[in-house]
Structure formats: C-alpha cells, structure tokens
CSV table of C-alpha atoms and ligand atoms in Angstrom, one decimal:
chain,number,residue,atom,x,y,z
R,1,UNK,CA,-12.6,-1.6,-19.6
R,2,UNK,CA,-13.2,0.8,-16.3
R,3,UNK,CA,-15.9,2.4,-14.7
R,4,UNK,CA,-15.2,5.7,-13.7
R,5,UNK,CA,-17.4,9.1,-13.1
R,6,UNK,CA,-16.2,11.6,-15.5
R,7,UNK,CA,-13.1,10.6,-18.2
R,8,UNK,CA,-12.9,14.6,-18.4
R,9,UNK,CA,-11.4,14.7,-15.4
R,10,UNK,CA,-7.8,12.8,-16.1
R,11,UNK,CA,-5.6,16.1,-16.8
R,12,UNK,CA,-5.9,17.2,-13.4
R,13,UNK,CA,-5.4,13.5,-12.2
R,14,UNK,CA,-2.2,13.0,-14.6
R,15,UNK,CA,-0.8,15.8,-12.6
R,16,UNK,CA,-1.4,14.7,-9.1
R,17,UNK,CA,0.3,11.0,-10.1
R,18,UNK,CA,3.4,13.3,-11.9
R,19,UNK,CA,3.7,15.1,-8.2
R,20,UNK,CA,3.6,11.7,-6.7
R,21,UNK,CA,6.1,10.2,-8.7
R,22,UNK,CA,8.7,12.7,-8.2
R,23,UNK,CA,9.1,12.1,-4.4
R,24,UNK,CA,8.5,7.8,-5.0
R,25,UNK,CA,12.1,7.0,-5.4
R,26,UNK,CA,12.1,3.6,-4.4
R,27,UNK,CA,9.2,2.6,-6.0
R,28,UNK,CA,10.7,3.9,-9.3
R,29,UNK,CA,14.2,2.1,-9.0
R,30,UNK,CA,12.0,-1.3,-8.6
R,31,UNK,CA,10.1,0.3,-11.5
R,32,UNK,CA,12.9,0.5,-13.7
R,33,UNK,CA,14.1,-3.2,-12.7
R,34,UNK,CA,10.6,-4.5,-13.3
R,35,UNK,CA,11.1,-3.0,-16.6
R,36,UNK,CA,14.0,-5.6,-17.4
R,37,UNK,CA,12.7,-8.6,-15.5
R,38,UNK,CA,8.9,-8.8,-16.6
R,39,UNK,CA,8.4,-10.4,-13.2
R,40,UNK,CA,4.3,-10.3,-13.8
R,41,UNK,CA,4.2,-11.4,-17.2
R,42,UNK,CA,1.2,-12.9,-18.2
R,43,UNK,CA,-0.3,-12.1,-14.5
R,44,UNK,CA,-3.7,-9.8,-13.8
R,45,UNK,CA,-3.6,-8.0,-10.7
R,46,UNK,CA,-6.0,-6.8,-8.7
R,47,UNK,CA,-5.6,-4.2,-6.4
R,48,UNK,CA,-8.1,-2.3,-4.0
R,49,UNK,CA,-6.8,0.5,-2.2
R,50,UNK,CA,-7.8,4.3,-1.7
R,51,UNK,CA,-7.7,4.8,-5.1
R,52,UNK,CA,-5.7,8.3,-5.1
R,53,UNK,CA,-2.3,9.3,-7.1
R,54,UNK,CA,0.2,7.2,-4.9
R,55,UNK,CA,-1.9,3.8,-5.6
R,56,UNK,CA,-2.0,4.8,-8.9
R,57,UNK,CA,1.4,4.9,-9.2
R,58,UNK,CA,1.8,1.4,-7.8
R,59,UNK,CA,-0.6,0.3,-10.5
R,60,UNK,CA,1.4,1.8,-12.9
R,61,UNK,CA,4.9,0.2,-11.9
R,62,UNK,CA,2.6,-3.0,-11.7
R,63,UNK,CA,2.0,-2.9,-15.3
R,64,UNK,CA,5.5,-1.9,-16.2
R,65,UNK,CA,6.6,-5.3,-14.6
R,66,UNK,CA,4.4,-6.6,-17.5
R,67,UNK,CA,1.0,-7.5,-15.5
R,68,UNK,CA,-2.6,-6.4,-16.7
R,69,UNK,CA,-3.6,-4.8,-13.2
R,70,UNK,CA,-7.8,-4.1,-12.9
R,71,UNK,CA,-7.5,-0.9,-10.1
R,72,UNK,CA,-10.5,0.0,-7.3
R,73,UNK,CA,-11.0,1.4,-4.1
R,74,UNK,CA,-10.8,0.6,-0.7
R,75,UNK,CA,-13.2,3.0,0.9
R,76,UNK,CA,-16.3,4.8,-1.0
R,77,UNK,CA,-15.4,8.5,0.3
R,78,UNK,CA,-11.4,8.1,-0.6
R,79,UNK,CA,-11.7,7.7,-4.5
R,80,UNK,CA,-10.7,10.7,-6.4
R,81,UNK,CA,-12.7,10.8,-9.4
R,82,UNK,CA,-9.9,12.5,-11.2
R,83,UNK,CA,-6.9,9.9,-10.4
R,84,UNK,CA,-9.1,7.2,-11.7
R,85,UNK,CA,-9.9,9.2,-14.8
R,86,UNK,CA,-6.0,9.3,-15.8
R,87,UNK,CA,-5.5,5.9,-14.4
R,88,UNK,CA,-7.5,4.4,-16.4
R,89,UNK,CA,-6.5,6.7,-19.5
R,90,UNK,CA,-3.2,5.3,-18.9
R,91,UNK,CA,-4.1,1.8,-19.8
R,92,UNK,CA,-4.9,0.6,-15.8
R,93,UNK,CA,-8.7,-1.1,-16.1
R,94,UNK,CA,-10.0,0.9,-13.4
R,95,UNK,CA,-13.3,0.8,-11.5
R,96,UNK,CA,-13.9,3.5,-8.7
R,97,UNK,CA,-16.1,6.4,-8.4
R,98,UNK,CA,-16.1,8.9,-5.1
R,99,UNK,CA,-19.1,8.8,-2.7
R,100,UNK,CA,-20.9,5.8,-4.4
R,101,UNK,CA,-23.6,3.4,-1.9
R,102,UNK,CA,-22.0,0.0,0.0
R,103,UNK,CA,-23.5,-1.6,-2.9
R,104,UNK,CA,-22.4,0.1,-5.3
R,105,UNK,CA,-18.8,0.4,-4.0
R,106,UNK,CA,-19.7,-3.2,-3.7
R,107,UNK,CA,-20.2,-3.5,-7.3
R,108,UNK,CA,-16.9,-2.0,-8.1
R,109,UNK,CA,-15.2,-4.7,-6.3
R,110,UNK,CA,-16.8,-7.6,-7.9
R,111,UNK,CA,-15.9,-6.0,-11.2
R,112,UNK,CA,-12.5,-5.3,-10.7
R,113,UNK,CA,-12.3,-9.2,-9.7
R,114,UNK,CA,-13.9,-10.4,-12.4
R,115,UNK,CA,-10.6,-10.2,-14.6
R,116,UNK,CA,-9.5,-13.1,-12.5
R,117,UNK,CA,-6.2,-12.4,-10.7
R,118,UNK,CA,-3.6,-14.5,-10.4
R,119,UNK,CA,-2.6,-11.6,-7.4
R,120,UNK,CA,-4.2,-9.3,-5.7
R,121,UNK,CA,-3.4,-6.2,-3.4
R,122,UNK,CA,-6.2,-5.8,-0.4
R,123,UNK,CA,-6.1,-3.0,1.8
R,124,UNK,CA,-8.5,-3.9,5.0
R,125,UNK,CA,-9.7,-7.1,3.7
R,126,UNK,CA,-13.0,-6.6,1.5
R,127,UNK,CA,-11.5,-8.6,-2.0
R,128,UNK,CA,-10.8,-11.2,0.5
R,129,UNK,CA,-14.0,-11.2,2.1
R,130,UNK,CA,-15.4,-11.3,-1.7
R,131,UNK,CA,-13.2,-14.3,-3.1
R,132,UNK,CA,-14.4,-16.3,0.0
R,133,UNK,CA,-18.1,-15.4,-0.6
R,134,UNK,CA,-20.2,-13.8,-4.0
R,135,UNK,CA,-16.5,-13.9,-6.1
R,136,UNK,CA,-15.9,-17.2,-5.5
R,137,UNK,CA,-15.6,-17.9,-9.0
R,138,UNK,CA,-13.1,-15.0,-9.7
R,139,UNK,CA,-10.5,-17.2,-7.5
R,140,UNK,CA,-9.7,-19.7,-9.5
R,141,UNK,CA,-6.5,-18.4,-10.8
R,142,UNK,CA,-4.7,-17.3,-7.3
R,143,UNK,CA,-1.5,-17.4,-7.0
R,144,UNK,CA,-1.4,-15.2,-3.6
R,145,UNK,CA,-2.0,-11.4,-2.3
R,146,UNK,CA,-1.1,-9.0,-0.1
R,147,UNK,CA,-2.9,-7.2,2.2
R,148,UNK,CA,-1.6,-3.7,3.7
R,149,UNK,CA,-3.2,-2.6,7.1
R,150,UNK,CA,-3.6,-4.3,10.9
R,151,UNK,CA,-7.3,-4.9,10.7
R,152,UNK,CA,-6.9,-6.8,7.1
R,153,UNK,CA,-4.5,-9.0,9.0
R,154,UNK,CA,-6.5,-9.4,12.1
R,155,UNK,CA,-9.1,-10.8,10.0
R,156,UNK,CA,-6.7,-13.0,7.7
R,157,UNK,CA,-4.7,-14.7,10.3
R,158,UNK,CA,-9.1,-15.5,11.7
R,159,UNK,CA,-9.5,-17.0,8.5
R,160,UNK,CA,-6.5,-19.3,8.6
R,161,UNK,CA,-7.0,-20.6,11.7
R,162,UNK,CA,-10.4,-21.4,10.4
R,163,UNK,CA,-8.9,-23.1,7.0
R,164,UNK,CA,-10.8,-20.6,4.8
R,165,UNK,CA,-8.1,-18.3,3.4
R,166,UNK,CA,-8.6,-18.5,0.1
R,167,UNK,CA,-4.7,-18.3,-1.0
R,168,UNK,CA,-1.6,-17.6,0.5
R,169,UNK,CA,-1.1,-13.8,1.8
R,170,UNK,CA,2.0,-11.8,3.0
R,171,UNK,CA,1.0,-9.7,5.7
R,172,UNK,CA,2.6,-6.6,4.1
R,173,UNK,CA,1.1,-4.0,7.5
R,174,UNK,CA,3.5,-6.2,9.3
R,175,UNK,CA,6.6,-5.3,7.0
R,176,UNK,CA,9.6,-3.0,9.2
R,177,UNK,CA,9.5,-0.6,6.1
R,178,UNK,CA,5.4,-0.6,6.7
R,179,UNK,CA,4.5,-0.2,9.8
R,180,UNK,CA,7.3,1.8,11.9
R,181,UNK,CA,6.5,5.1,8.7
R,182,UNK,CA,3.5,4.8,7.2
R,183,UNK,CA,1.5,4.2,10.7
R,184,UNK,CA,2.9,6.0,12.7
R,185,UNK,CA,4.4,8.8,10.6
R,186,UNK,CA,2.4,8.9,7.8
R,187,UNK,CA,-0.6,8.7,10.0
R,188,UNK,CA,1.0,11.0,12.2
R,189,UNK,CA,1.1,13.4,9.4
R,190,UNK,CA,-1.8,12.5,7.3
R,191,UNK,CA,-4.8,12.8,10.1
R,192,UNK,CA,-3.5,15.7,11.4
R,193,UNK,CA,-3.5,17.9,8.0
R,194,UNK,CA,-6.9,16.6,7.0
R,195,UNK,CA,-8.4,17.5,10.8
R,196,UNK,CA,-6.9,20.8,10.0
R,197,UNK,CA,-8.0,21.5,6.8
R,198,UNK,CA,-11.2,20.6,7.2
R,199,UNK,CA,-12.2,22.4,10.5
R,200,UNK,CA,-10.0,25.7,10.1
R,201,UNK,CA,-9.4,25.2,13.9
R,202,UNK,CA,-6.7,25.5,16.4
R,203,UNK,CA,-4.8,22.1,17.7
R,204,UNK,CA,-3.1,24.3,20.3
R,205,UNK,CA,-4.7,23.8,23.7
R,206,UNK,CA,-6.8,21.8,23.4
R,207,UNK,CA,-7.9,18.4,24.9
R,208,UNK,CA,-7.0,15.9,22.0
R,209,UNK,CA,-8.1,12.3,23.1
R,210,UNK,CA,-6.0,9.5,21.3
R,211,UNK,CA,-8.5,6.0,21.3
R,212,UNK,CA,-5.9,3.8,20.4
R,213,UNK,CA,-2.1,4.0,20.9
R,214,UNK,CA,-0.7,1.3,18.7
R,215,UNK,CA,1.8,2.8,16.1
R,216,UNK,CA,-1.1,4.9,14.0
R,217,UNK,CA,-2.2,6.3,17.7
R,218,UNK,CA,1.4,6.9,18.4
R,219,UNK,CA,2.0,8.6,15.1
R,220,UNK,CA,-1.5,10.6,16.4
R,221,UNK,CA,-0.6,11.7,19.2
R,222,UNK,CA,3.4,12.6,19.1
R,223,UNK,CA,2.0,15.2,15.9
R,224,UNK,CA,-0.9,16.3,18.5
R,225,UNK,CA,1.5,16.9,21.6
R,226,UNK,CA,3.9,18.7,19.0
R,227,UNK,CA,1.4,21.3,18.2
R,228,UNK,CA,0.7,22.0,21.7
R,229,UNK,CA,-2.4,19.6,22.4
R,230,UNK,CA,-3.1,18.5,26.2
R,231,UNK,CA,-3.3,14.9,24.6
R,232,UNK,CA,-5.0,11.9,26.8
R,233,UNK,CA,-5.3,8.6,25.8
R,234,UNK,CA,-7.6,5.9,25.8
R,235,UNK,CA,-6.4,1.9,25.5
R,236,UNK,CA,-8.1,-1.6,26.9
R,237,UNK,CA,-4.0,-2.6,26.7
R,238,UNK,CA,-2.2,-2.3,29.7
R,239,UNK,CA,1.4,-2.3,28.4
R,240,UNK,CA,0.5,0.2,25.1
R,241,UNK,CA,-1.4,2.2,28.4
R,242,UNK,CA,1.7,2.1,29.7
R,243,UNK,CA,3.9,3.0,27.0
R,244,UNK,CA,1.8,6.3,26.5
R,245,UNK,CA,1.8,7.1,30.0
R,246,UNK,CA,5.4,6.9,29.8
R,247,UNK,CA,5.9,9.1,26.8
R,248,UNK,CA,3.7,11.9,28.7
R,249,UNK,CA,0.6,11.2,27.9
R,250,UNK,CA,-2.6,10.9,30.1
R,251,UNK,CA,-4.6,8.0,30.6
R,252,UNK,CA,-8.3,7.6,31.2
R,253,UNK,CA,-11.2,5.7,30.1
R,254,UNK,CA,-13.6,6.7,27.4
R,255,UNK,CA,-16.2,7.6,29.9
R,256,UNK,CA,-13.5,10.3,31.4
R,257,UNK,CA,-12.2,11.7,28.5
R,258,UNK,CA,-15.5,11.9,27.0
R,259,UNK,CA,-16.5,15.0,29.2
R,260,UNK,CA,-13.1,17.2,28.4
R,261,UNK,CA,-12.0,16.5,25.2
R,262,UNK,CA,-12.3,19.1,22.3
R,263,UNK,CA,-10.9,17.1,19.3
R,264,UNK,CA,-11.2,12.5,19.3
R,265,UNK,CA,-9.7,10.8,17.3
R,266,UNK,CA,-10.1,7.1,16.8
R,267,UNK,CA,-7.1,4.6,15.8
R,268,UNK,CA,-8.3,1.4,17.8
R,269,UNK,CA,-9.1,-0.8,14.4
R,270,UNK,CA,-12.0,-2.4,17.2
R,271,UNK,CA,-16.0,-1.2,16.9
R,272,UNK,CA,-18.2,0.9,19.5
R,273,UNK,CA,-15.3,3.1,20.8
R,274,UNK,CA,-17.6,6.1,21.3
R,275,UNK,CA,-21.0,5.1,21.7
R,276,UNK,CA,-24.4,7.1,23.1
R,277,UNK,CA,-23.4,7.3,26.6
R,278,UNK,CA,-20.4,9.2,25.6
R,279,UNK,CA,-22.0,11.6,23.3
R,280,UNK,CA,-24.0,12.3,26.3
R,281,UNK,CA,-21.4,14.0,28.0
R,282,UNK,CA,-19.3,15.3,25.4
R,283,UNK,CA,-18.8,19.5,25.3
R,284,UNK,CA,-20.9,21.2,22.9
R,285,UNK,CA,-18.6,21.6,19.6
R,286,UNK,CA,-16.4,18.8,20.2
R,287,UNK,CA,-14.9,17.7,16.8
R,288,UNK,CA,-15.1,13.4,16.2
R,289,UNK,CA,-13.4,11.6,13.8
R,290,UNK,CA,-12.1,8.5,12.9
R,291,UNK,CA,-8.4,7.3,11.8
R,292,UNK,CA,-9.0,3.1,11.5
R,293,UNK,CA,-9.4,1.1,8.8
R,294,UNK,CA,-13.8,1.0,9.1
R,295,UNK,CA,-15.9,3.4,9.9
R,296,UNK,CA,-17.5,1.9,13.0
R,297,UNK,CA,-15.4,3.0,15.7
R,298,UNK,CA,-17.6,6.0,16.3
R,299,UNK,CA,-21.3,5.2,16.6
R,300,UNK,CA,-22.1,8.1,13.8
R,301,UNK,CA,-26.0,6.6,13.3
R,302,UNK,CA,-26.8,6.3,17.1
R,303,UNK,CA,-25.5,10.0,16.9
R,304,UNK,CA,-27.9,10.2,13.9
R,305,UNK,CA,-30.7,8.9,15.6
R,306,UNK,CA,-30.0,10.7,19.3
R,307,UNK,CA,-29.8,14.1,17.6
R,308,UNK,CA,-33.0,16.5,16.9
R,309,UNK,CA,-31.0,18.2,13.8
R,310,UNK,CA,-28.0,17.4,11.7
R,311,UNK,CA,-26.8,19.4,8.9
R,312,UNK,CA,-23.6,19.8,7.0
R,313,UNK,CA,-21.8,22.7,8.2
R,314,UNK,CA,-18.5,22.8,6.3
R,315,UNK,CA,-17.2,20.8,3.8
R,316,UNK,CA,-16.8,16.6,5.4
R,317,UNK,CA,-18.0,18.1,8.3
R,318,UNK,CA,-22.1,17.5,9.9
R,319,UNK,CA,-23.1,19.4,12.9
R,320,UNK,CA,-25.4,17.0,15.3
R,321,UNK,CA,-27.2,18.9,17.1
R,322,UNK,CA,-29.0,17.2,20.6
R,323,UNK,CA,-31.9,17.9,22.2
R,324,UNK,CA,-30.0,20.0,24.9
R,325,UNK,CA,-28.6,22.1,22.3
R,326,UNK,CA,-25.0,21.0,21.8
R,327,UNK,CA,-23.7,19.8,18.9
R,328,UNK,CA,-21.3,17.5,17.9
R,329,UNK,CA,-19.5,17.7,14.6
R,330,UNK,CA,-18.5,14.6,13.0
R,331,UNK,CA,-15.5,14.9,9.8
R,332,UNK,CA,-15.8,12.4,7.3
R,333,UNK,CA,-18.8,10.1,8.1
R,334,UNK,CA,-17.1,8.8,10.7
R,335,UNK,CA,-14.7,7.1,7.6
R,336,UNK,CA,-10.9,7.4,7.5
R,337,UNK,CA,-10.5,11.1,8.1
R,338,UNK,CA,-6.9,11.4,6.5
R,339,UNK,CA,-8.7,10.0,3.4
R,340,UNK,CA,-11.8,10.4,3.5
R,341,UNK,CA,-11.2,14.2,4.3
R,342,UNK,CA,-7.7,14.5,3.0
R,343,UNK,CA,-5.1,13.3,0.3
R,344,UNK,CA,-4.4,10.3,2.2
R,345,UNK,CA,0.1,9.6,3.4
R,346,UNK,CA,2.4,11.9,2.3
R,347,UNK,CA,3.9,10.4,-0.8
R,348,UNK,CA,7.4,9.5,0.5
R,349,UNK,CA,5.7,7.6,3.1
R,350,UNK,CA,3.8,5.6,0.1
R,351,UNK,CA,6.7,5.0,-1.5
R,352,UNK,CA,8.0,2.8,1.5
R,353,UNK,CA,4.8,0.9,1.5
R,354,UNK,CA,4.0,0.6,-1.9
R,355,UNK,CA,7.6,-0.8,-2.4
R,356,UNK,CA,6.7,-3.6,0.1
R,357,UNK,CA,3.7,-3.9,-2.0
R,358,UNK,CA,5.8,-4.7,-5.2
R,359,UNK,CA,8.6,-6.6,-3.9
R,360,UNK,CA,6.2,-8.6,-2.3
R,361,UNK,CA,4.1,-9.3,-5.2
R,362,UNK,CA,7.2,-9.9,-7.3
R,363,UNK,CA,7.8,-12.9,-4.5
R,364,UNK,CA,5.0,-14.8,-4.6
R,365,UNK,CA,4.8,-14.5,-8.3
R,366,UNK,CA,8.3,-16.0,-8.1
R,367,UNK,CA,7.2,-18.6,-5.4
R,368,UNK,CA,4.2,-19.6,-6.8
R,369,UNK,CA,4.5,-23.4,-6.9
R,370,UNK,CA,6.2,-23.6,-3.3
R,371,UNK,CA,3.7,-21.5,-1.6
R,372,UNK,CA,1.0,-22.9,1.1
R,373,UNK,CA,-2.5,-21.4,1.6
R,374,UNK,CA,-1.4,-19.4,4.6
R,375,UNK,CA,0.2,-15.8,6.0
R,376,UNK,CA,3.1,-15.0,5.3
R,377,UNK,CA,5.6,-12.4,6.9
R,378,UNK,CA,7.5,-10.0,3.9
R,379,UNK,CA,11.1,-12.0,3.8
R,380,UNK,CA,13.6,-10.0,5.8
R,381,UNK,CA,16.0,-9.4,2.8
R,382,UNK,CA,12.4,-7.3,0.9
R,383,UNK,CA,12.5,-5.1,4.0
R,384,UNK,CA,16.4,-4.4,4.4
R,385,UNK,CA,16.8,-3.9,0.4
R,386,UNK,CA,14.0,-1.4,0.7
R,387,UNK,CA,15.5,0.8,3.6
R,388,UNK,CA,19.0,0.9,1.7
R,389,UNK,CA,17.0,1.9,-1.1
R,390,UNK,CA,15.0,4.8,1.1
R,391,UNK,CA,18.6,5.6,3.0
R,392,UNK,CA,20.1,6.0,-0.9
R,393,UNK,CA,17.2,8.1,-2.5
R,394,UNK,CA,17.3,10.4,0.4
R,395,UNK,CA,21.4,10.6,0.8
R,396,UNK,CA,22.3,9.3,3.8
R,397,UNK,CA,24.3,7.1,4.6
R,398,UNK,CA,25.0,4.7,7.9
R,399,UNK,CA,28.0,2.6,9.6
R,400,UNK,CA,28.3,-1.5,8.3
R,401,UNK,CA,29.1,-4.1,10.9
R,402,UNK,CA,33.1,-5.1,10.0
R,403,UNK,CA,33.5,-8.8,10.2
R,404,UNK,CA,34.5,-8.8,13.8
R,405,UNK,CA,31.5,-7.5,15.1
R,406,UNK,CA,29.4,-9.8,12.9
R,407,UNK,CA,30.8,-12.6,14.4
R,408,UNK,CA,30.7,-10.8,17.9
R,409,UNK,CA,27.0,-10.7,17.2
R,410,UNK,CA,26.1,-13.7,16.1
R,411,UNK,CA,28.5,-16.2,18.3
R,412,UNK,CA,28.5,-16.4,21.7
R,413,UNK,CA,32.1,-16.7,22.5
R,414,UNK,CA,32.7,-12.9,23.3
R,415,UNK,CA,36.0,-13.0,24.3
R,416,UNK,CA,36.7,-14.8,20.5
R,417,UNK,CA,39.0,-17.1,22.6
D,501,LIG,N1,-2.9,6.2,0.2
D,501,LIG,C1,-3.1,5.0,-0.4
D,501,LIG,N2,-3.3,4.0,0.5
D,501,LIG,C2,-3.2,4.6,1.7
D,501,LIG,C3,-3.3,4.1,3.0
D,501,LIG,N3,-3.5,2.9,3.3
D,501,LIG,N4,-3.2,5.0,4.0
D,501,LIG,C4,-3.0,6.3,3.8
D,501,LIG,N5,-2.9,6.8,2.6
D,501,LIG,C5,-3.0,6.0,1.5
C-alpha cells in the first residue's frame, strides 16, 4: 500500500533514481552482496528521509537484502512527488506527498510506521519522537535504527540519558564516511546550487554570513569564499570561532553581521538564530535561508507578522516587505534550502551516507539479541570497508602500513630494541 499524489508521475521519477544509481557505487556493491546474504529477511523497515531519488535508491537495495521497507519523508517541502510515484511502483510501500500541512506530513509518518518495523532509518528524529509518543504501539517489534544528522543525535543521546529511547540506535551523522563528505561537502555543494538556482543572483562580492561553523557551516562557507564571497561568521563556540577565524573568515555576532550581510545562511541545528531585532537592521533585499535540520533557526513568522506585505516573488522565494519599505526575501520557508529548494547532496556524496545507512542496518539486524537500548557509534571496520570501497569505485589507490610501521604505531618501544 502507499500514499502518494499522482502515480502518473513515476516515469520521470524512474529516471531520476536510474541517474542516481549510476554514480552510487558503493551502495550497489553492498547491493549486490545483500543480494546473496538476505541479511533483512523477514525484516520491515522503515525509513523517513527527504524522500527524493538517492533515498529511493537506499530503499531499493533495502528490499534487495530481502526486507519489506514502508518509505516517507523527512521534511514536507523535500518530497518529490515523482520519486515516490516510481518508488512505490517499484514495490517500496511508500507514503509522502510534497508540500502537505504538519499534520498531514504527520499522518504520513504514523502510516509508514504502522507496518511495524523491526528497523527503522530516522533522519532528524520525528519516527523517534512518534514511537515514544502517538506510535507507541508500532514499537513493538524493534530491533534498532539509525538516525542520520547532528540534531537527530542531539536529541537521541537527551533521550538516553533520560531512559526513554525507545531501542537501540547507531548514530550514523557521527560515522567518518558521514560526516567529514556529506556535511561539509555535500552541504558545501548542495546549499550553494539551490541558493543559486533559486535567486538567479551573484555569490561574488557579496557579504555571505555563515551562522554556524560546524562541518555543514564549514562545507558553507569554504564553497562561499571560493566563489568570491566576503564571508563572516557567526558561532556561540569559541574554538569552532576560532577555527573559522583561522581559515580566514570574519567573526561577529549576529547583531553585527545582521546590518552588512547580503546573503545568511543558517547551519547552527539550535532555534532563534535570526530573530526581529535582526531583521530590523538587515539591508533591503537581503536573501535568508536556512541549511539545519528544522526550520526554526530563522524566525520566518515574526518576519510574517512584522511585515506590512509578503508575496511570492520567484519560485521558493517570498518577498517581506516592512513598514519602512525593505524587504527581505526568505528561500524555502525558512526549511532546508538545499532540499527544500533544491535536489538535495550530490549523489556520490549519498552514496557514502547511504552505505553507512545499510551496513549499519545490516549490523544491528545481525546483533539483535546482544544489543542494549542505547547509542551506538557505526563500528570502525563499517566505516573503513566503506572508504576502500569509495577509494575503489573512484580508482585511486593509497600506501598500506608494512608490518614495521604497524608495530611502530601501535608499540611504544620506538627504537624496536
Ligand atoms: N538526500 C537525502 N537525504 C539527504 C540529506 N540528509 N541531506 C541532503 N540530501 C539528502
């Protein structure tokens, strides 16, 4: 079963996955051994992440590995209608339409969960959220899960120290073959093509402030200052505050930056990063958008409430205009702007993460009777098997430690004597 907007729409969507594929090399070598070893056999999985063509794909290799996987997403404005048409023609239950209400989207969660997973793939913590609350009932074949960004592991590790996780979870975000690409170079990438396609402006000289410089903000900023961006940054962290001052980028507060910058963007995965008193100041025409996980990092219905006159002045872009006559264009609701206004990570950036993803699953399905209701880190040997696999698939090859300098490493006699 699946609830989608428009079956119609699955040939274009069967092409988008088919481009995805072809550059998701890693994913399909642990497809084709997931053909073989069945590792989810007689296993639903659940999975809610921007449903687009690279999640797809991860459903499909799911389902090749023998589970029944139920597929929804993460975020209301990042579903593509068309992706989850084929999807779901392709024998993934799927339940995800674009631009649908909180409750609705909601909705879509609760169904997807109501095939009982023994597993489930969470991207920023809302299946969670629903197996400890309305879902409860859905839980009661858990084996484990995995969740995929910072702010769905902030919240996790809360939970555990509270003794309400609901099963055990590998903190996937946290994974070497996670974090280190797909924040900082697939967000890098990612925010950067959406802000551009969706404005039609210049990056180029102008003020760029950075909210935010862990490794999405790095990712943000490095792309920004490559294009020729004065970039600043803002951080409440005095060592990340130092790292970016050290790189070459400027630091002030909010409340500074707020009066010269021409493009924000926020990456801090924390609430209320620009508020009121900032849109007070800001130049007329500044461009605002957000790159975390929810969409309340910028205070998009103060703006609402502050302006005389909003409309929608390109496509994911509204115009607020205040009573002094600027106006402040916000991209994407304020949501993920590389997804909610974009195609989300560049598919061989996917392909690391959504390996993680698999392996990962494939572990706890393996480890289900040893496991305890806590987080756990991806093992080291998931991570290293997957950046041989990457190094392969893209032809390169590195150095290996001889014996000698293993045990020069790992002893602490140095002179061997
Ligand atoms: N595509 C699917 N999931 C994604 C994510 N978490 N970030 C960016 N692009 C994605």
């Amino acid at each position: 079963m699946s609830r989608i907007k428009d079956a119609s729409l699955a040939p274009s969507g069967r092409k988008k996955i088919e481009w995805v594929r072809s550059f998701m090399p890693a994913l399909t070598e642990i497809e084709h051994r997931f053909e073989e070893t069945k590792p989810f056999a007689g296993l639903n999985i659940a999975i809610s992440v921007h449903l687009e063509a690279k999640t797809a794909n991860l459903g499909l290799v799911l389902a090749k590995g023998g589970a029944k996987v139920s597929l929804t997403g993460c975020n209301p404005l990042s579903t593509q209608d068309d992706v989850a048409a084929a999807v779901a023609e392709m024998g993934v239950d799927t339940y995800g339409i674009y631009g649908v209400s909180p409750q609705e989207y909601e909705e879509l969660l609760a169904e997807t969960l109501s095939c009982h997973p023994h597993l489930i793939v969470d991207d920023g913590g809302d299946f969670i959220q629903l197996l400890g609350g309305r879902c409860k009932e859905y839980g009661d074949r858990l084996i484990g899960g995995c969740e995929e960004t910072t702010t769905g592991i902030h919240r996790l590790v809360a939970r555990e120290r509270e003794g309400i996780l609901p099963c055990p979870m590998v903190a996937v975000n946290d994974a070497k073959a996670k974090h280190y690409y797909d924040n900082r170079y697939g967000t890098g990438q990612s925010v950067w093509t959406a802000i551009m396609d969706t404005t039609n402006l210049i990056v180029a000289g102008k003020n760029v402030v950075i909210a935010g410089y862990g490794w999405c903000g790095k990712g943000a900023a490095m792309r920004a200052k490559g294009m020729g961006a004065n970039v600043i940054v803002t951080e409440v962290d005095p060592f990340k505050a130092l790292e970016a001052n050290m790189d070459g980028f400027r630091i002030m507060t909010m409340d500074e930056a707020a009066r010269i910058g021409d493009i924000f963007v926020t990456l801090t995965g924390c609430k209320d990063v620009i508020v009121d008193r900032h849109f007070a100041v800001m130049k007329d025409q500044a461009v605002l958008c957000n790159a975390g996980h929810f969409d309340c990092e910028v205070a998009v219905a103060s703006l609402r409430k502050m302006a005389v006159h909003s409309q929608e002045r390109r496509k994911n872009i509204v115009g607020y205009e205040l009573a002094d006559g600027r106006t402040l264009n916000v991209l994407g609701e304020g949501r993920l702007v590389n997804l909610a206004c974009g195609m989300g990570h560049p598919a061989e950036i996917m392909d690391m993460s959504f390996a993680v993803q698999a392996l990962s699953l494939a572990w706890l399905a393996e480890h289900r009777h040893e496991l305890e209701t806590r987080v756990y880190r991806v093992p080291d040997t998931i991570d290293d098997e997957i950046g041989r696999y990457k190094l392969r698939a893209m032809g390169l090859t590195i150095d290996r430690l001889t014996p000698e300098q293993e045990a020069y490493l790992s002893g602490w006699n140095v002179d061997g004597e």
